[in-house]
mmCIF file of C-alpha atoms in Angstrom:
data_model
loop_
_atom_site.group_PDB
_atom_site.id
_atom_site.type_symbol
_atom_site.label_atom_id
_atom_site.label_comp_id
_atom_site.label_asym_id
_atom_site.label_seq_id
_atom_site.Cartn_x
_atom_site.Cartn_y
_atom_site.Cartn_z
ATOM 1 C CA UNK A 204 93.210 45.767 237.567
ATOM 2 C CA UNK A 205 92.161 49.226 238.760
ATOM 3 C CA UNK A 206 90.790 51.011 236.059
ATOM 4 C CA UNK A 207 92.009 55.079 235.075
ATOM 5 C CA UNK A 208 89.833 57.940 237.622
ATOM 6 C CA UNK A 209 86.999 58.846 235.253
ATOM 7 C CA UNK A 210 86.067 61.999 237.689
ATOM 8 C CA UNK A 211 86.562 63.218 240.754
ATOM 9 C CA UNK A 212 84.008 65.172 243.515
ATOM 10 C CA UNK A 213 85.100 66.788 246.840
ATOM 11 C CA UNK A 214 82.440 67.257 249.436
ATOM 12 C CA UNK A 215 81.910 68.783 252.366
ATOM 13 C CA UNK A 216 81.415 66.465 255.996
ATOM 14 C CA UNK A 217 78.034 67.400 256.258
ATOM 15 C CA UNK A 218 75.008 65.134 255.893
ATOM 16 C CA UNK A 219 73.144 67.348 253.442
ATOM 17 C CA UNK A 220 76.324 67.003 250.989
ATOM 18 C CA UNK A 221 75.695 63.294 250.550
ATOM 19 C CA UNK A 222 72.754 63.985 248.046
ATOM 20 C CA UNK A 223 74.879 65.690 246.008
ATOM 21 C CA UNK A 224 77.635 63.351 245.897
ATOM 22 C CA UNK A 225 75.204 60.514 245.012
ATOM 23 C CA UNK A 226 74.198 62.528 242.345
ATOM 24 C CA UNK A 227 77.334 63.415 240.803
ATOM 25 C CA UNK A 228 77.666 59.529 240.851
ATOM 26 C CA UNK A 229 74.688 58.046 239.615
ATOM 27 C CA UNK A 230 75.017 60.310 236.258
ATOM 28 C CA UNK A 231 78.303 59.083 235.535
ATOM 29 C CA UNK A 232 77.598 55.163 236.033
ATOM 30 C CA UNK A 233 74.014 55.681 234.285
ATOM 31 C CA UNK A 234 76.515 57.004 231.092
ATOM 32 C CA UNK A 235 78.188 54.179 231.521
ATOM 33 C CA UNK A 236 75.494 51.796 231.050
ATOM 34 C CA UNK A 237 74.646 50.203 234.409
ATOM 35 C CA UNK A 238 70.671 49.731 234.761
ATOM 36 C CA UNK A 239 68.150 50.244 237.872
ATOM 37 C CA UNK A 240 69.206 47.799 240.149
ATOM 38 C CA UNK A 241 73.087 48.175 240.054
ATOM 39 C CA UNK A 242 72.666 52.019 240.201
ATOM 40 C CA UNK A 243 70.055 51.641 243.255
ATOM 41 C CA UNK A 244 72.872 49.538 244.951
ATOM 42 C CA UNK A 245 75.635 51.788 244.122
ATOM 43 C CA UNK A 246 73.482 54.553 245.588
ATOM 44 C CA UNK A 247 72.976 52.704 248.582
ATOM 45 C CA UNK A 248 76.366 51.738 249.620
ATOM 46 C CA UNK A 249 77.920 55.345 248.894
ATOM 47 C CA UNK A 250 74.930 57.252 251.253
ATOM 48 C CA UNK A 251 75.804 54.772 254.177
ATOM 49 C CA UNK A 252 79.738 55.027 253.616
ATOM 50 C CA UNK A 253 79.302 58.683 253.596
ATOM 51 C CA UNK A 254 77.215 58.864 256.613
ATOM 52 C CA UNK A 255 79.912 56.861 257.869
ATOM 53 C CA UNK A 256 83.037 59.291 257.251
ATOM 54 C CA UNK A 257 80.676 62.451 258.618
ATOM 55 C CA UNK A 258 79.534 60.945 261.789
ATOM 56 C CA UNK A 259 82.190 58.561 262.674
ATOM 57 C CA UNK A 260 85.501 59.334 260.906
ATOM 58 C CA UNK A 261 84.597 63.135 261.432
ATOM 59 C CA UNK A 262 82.550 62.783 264.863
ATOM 60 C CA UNK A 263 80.379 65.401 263.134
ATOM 61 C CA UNK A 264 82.903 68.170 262.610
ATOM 62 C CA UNK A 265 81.389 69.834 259.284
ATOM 63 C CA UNK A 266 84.580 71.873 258.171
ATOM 64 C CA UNK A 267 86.719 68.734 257.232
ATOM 65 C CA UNK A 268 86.487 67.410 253.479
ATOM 66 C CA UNK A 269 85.801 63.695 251.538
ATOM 67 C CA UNK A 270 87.185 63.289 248.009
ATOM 68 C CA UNK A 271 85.583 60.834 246.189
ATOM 69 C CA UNK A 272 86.970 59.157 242.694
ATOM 70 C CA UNK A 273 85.344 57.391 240.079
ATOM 71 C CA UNK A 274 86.625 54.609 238.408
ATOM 72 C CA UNK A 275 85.067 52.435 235.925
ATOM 73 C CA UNK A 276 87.182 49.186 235.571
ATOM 74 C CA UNK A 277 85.223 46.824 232.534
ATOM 75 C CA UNK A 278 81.837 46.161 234.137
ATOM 76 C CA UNK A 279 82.792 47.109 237.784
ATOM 77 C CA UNK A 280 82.228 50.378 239.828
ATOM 78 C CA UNK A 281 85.092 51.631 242.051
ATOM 79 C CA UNK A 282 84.939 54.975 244.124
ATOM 80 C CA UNK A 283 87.528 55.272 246.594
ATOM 81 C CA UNK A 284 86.431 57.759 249.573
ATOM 82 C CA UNK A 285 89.205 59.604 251.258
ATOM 83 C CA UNK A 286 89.276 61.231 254.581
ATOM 84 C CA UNK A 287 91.283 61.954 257.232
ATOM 85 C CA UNK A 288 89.081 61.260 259.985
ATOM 86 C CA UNK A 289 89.415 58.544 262.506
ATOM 87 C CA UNK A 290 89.820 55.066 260.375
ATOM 88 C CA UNK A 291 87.587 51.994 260.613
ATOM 89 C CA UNK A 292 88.703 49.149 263.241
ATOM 90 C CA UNK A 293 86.820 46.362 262.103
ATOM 91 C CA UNK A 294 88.799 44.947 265.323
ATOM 92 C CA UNK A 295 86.478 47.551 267.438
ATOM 93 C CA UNK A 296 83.566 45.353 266.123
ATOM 94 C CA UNK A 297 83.954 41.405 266.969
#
């Protein structure tokens, strides 16, 4: 079960922006309880999904935006990143 958006952050598709949304995340799941390692992971897997959106969804172009949600089912993390850059083909990857 999906649990209810806890917060919301909109960034721009720039590199430099990531640090910002990684911080807007970490506070919120470090209020929530999760320790060191879960927050180091969490931290992890949103700067490389970012970097992902700017340089490969976006090819770079800096004036398009990411919206990020927060959602803190039970004991799990969830935040959904939405663009409307070029999607993922794992296909492309084989």
């Amino acid at each position: 079960m999906t649990g209810s958006v806890t917060d919301t952050f909109s960034l721009a598709s720039r590199v430099k922006e990531i640090d910002g949304a990684r911080r807007w995340m970490t506070g919120r799941v470090r209020a929530a309880g999760f320790g060191d390692d879960d927050v180091w992971a969490l931290e992890l897997a949103l700067t490389e999904a970012l970097a992902n959106v700017v340089n490969h969804a976006y090819g770079g172009d800096q004036e398009q935006r990411i919206e990020l949600e927060l959602r803190l089912p039970g004991d799990r993390v969830e935040v959904p990143i939405r663009h409307v850059g070029v999607p993922f083909a794992p296909a492309d990857y084989e």
